[in-house]
Structures are given as structure tokens and as C-alpha cells.
Tab-separated table of C-alpha atoms in Angstrom:
chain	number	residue	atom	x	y	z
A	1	UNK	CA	268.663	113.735	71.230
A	2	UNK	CA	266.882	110.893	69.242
A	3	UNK	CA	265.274	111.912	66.298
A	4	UNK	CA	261.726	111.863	66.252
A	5	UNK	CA	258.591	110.744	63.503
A	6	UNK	CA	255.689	113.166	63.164
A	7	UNK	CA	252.646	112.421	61.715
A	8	UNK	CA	253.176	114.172	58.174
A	9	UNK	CA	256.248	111.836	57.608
A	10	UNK	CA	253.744	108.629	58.523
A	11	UNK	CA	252.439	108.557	54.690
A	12	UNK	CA	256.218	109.179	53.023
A	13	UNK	CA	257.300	105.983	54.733
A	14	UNK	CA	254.018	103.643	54.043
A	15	UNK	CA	254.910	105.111	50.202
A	16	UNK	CA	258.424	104.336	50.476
A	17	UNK	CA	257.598	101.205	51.991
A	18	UNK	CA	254.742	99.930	49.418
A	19	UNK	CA	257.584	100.767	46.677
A	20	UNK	CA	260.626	98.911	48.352
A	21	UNK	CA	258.148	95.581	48.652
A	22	UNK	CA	256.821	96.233	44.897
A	23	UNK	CA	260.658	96.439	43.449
A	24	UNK	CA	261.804	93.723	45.774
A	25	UNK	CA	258.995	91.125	44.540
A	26	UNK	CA	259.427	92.221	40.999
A	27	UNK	CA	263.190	91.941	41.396
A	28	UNK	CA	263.095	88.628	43.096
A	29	UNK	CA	260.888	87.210	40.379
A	30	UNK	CA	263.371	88.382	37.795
A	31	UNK	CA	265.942	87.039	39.631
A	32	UNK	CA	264.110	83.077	39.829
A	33	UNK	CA	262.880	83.235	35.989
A	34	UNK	CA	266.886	83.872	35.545
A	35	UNK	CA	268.008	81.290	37.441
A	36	UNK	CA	265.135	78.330	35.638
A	37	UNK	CA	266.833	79.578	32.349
A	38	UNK	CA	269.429	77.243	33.126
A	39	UNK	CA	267.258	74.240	33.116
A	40	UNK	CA	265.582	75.058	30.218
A	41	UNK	CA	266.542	72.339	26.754
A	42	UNK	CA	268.905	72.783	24.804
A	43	UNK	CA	268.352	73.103	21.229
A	44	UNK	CA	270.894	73.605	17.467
A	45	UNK	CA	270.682	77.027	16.408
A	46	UNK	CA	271.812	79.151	13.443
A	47	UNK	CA	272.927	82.689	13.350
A	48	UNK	CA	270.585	84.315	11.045
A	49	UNK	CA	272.289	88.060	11.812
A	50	UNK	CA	274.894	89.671	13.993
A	51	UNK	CA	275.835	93.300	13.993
A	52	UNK	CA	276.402	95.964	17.027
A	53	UNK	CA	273.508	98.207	16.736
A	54	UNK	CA	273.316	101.756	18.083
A	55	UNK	CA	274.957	104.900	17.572
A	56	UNK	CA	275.043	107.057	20.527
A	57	UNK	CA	274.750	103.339	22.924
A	58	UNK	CA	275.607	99.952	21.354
A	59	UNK	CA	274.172	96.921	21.676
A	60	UNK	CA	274.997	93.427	20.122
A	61	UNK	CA	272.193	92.347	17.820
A	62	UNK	CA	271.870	88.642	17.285
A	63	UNK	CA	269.056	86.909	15.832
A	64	UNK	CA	268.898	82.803	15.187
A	65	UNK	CA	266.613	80.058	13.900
A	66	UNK	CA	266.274	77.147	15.826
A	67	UNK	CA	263.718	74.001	15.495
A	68	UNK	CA	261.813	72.623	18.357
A	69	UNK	CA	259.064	69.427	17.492
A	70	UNK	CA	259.992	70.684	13.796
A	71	UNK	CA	258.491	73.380	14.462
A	72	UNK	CA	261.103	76.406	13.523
A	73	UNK	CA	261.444	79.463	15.689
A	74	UNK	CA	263.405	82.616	15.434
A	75	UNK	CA	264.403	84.887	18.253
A	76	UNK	CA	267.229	87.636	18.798
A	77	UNK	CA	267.276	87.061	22.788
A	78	UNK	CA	271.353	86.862	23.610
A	79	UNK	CA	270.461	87.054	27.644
A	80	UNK	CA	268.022	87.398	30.426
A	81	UNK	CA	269.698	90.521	30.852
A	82	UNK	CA	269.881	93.210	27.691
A	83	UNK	CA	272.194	95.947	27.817
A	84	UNK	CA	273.407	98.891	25.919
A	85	UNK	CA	276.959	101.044	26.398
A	86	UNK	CA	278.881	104.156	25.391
A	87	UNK	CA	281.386	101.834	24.474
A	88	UNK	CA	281.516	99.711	20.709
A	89	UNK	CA	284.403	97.164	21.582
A	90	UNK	CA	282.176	96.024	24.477
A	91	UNK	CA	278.928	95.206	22.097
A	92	UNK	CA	281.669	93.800	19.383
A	93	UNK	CA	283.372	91.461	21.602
A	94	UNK	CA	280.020	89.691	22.124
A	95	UNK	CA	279.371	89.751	18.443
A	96	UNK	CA	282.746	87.654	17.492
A	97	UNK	CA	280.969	84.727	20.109
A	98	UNK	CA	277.905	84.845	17.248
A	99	UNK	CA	278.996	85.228	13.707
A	100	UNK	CA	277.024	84.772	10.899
A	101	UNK	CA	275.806	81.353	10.208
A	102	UNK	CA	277.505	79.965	13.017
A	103	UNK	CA	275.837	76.879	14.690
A	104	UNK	CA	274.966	77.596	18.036
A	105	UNK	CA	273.151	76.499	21.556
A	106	UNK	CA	270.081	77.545	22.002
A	107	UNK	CA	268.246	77.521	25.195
A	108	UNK	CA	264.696	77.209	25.371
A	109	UNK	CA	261.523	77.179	27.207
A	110	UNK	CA	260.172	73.407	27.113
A	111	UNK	CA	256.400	74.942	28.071
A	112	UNK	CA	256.800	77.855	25.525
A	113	UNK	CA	259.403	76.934	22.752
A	114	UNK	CA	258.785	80.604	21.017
A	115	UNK	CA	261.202	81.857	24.127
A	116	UNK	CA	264.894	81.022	23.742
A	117	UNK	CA	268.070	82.989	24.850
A	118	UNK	CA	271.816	81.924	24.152
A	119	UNK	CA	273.108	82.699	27.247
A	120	UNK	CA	270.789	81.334	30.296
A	121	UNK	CA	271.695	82.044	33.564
A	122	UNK	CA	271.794	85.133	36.120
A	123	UNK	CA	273.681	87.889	35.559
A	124	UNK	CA	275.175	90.681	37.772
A	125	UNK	CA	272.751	93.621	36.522
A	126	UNK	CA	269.856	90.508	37.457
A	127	UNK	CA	270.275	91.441	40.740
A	128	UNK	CA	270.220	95.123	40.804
A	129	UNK	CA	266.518	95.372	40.991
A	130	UNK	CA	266.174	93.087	43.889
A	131	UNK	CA	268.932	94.992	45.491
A	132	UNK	CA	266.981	98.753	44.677
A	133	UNK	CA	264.122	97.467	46.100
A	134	UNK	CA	265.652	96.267	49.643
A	135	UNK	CA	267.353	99.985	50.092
A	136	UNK	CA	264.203	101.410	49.329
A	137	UNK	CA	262.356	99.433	51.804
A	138	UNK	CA	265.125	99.889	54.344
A	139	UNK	CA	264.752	103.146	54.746
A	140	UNK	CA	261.177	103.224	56.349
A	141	UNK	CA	261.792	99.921	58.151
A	142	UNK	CA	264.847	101.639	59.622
A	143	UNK	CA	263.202	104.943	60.116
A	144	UNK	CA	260.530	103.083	62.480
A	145	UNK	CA	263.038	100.609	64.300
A	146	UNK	CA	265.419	103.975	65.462
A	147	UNK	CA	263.295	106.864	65.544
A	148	UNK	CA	260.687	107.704	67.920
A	149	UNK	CA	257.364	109.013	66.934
A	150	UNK	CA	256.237	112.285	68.509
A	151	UNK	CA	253.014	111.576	69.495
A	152	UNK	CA	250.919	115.503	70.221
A	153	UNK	CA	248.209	114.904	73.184
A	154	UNK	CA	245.138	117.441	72.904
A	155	UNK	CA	244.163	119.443	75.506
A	156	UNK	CA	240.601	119.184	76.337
A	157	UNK	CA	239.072	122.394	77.526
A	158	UNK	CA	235.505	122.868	78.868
């Protein structure tokens, strides 16, 4: 027996539906503005500060100073892609990679300078967005490729 649409499930999957495409455009925006990050200049930075913060989650904190057109600019972007854990060593080991007063490469946006990150590039969470968004849209698509819909004829009666 195939299983069968009725009309009070047509407005879960157009909801479903509008939300997969939403998360799946946002995601694959995400995903290209990572990806130009690594054609963006390349700049000399300085390591201003670098400590884990956090208590319950951790998260490296890095901020730098960097000069673009002499113009100097600060930022504490490591990544396109932030994160936090449950686990210190993890925030710590990217903390040795910036220590204090280090000279660095800085990454930049040649149309906005004020936006800079150390690491440019996509990253594996980068694409977990994009990938939400497709399983969310999925499941109407596939609801309407392998289910029927019960369509209810009305009697007329004089």
C-alpha cells in the first residue's frame, strides 16, 4: 500500500519546503563568501592579544593590528568559521599558532579593508548549513515524488 498525502499535510510541506530553500541559499552564500576569502590580499599583522576565553566552552581569542593604505585596522577574526568547545587543549592549540606580538598574515578584504581573518578559506562546519538546508528540503520534495495525494471527490446531491 503506497502511502498517501492529504490535504492537511499540503501546508507542512510548502513550510518545510520554503525553510529547506531559505537555509540552502543562506548556506550556499556562506559557503562562496568562504571560498573568495582566499583571494582576498595579504597584509603584516601583529598579535595585539591571545588567550582561550570561556569557562563552561572555550574559544581562542586573538586580536591583531594590521595596516592597509596606512590606514591601521584591528580585528580579532581567526576564521570564517568561529567555534567554541567543552574542551581547553582544543582552543589552546590554536592559541600557540598566535602568540603575543607575533608577526602574522593577515587576510583582507581589498573592497572593505576593516574585514580581515587569519585563516581564509572553507572550513568543514562551512558546509553544515548548506547541508541542513538540502535535508530539510528533501523531505517535501521526496514526500511529493513517492507519495500519492488522496484526492476526496464531493458528492453532489439535489
Amino acid at each position: 500500500m503506497k502511502a498517501v498525502i492529504g490535504r492537511q499535510d499540503i501546508p507542512g510541506l510548502i513550510i518545510s519546503a520554503i525553510i529547506g530553500l531559505g537555509l540552502t541559499f543562506l548556506g550556499s552564500v556562506k559557503l562562496k563568501n568562504a571560498a573568495e576569502t582566499n583571494r582576498w590580499p595579504i597584509t603584516n599583522g601583529t598579535v595585539t592579544s591571545s588567550e582561550v576565553g570561556g569557562t563552561m566552552k572555550y574559544y581562542p581569542s586573538v586580536s591583531y593590528a594590521y595596516i592597509v593604505d596606512s590606514a591601521v585596522y584591528t580585528s580579532n577574526t581567526i576564521s570564517n568559521m568561529n567555534f567554541n568547545t567543552k574542551n581547553r587543549s582544543v582552543a589552546e592549540e590554536v592559541i600557540k599558532k598566535y602568540p603575543l606580538d607575533a608577526e602574522i598574515k593577515v587576510y583582507y578584504n581589498s573592497t572593505d579593508p576593516s574585514k580581515a581573518l587569519l585563516e581564509p578559506g572553507l572550513k568543514p562546519g562551512n558546509i553544515l548549513l548548506l547541508a541542513f538546508g538540502l535535508i530539510v528540503l528533501a523531505v517535501p520534495v521526496i514526500s511529493v515524488i513517492f507519495m500519492k495525494f488522496e484526492v476526496k471527490k464531493v458528492s453532489k446531491t439535489l
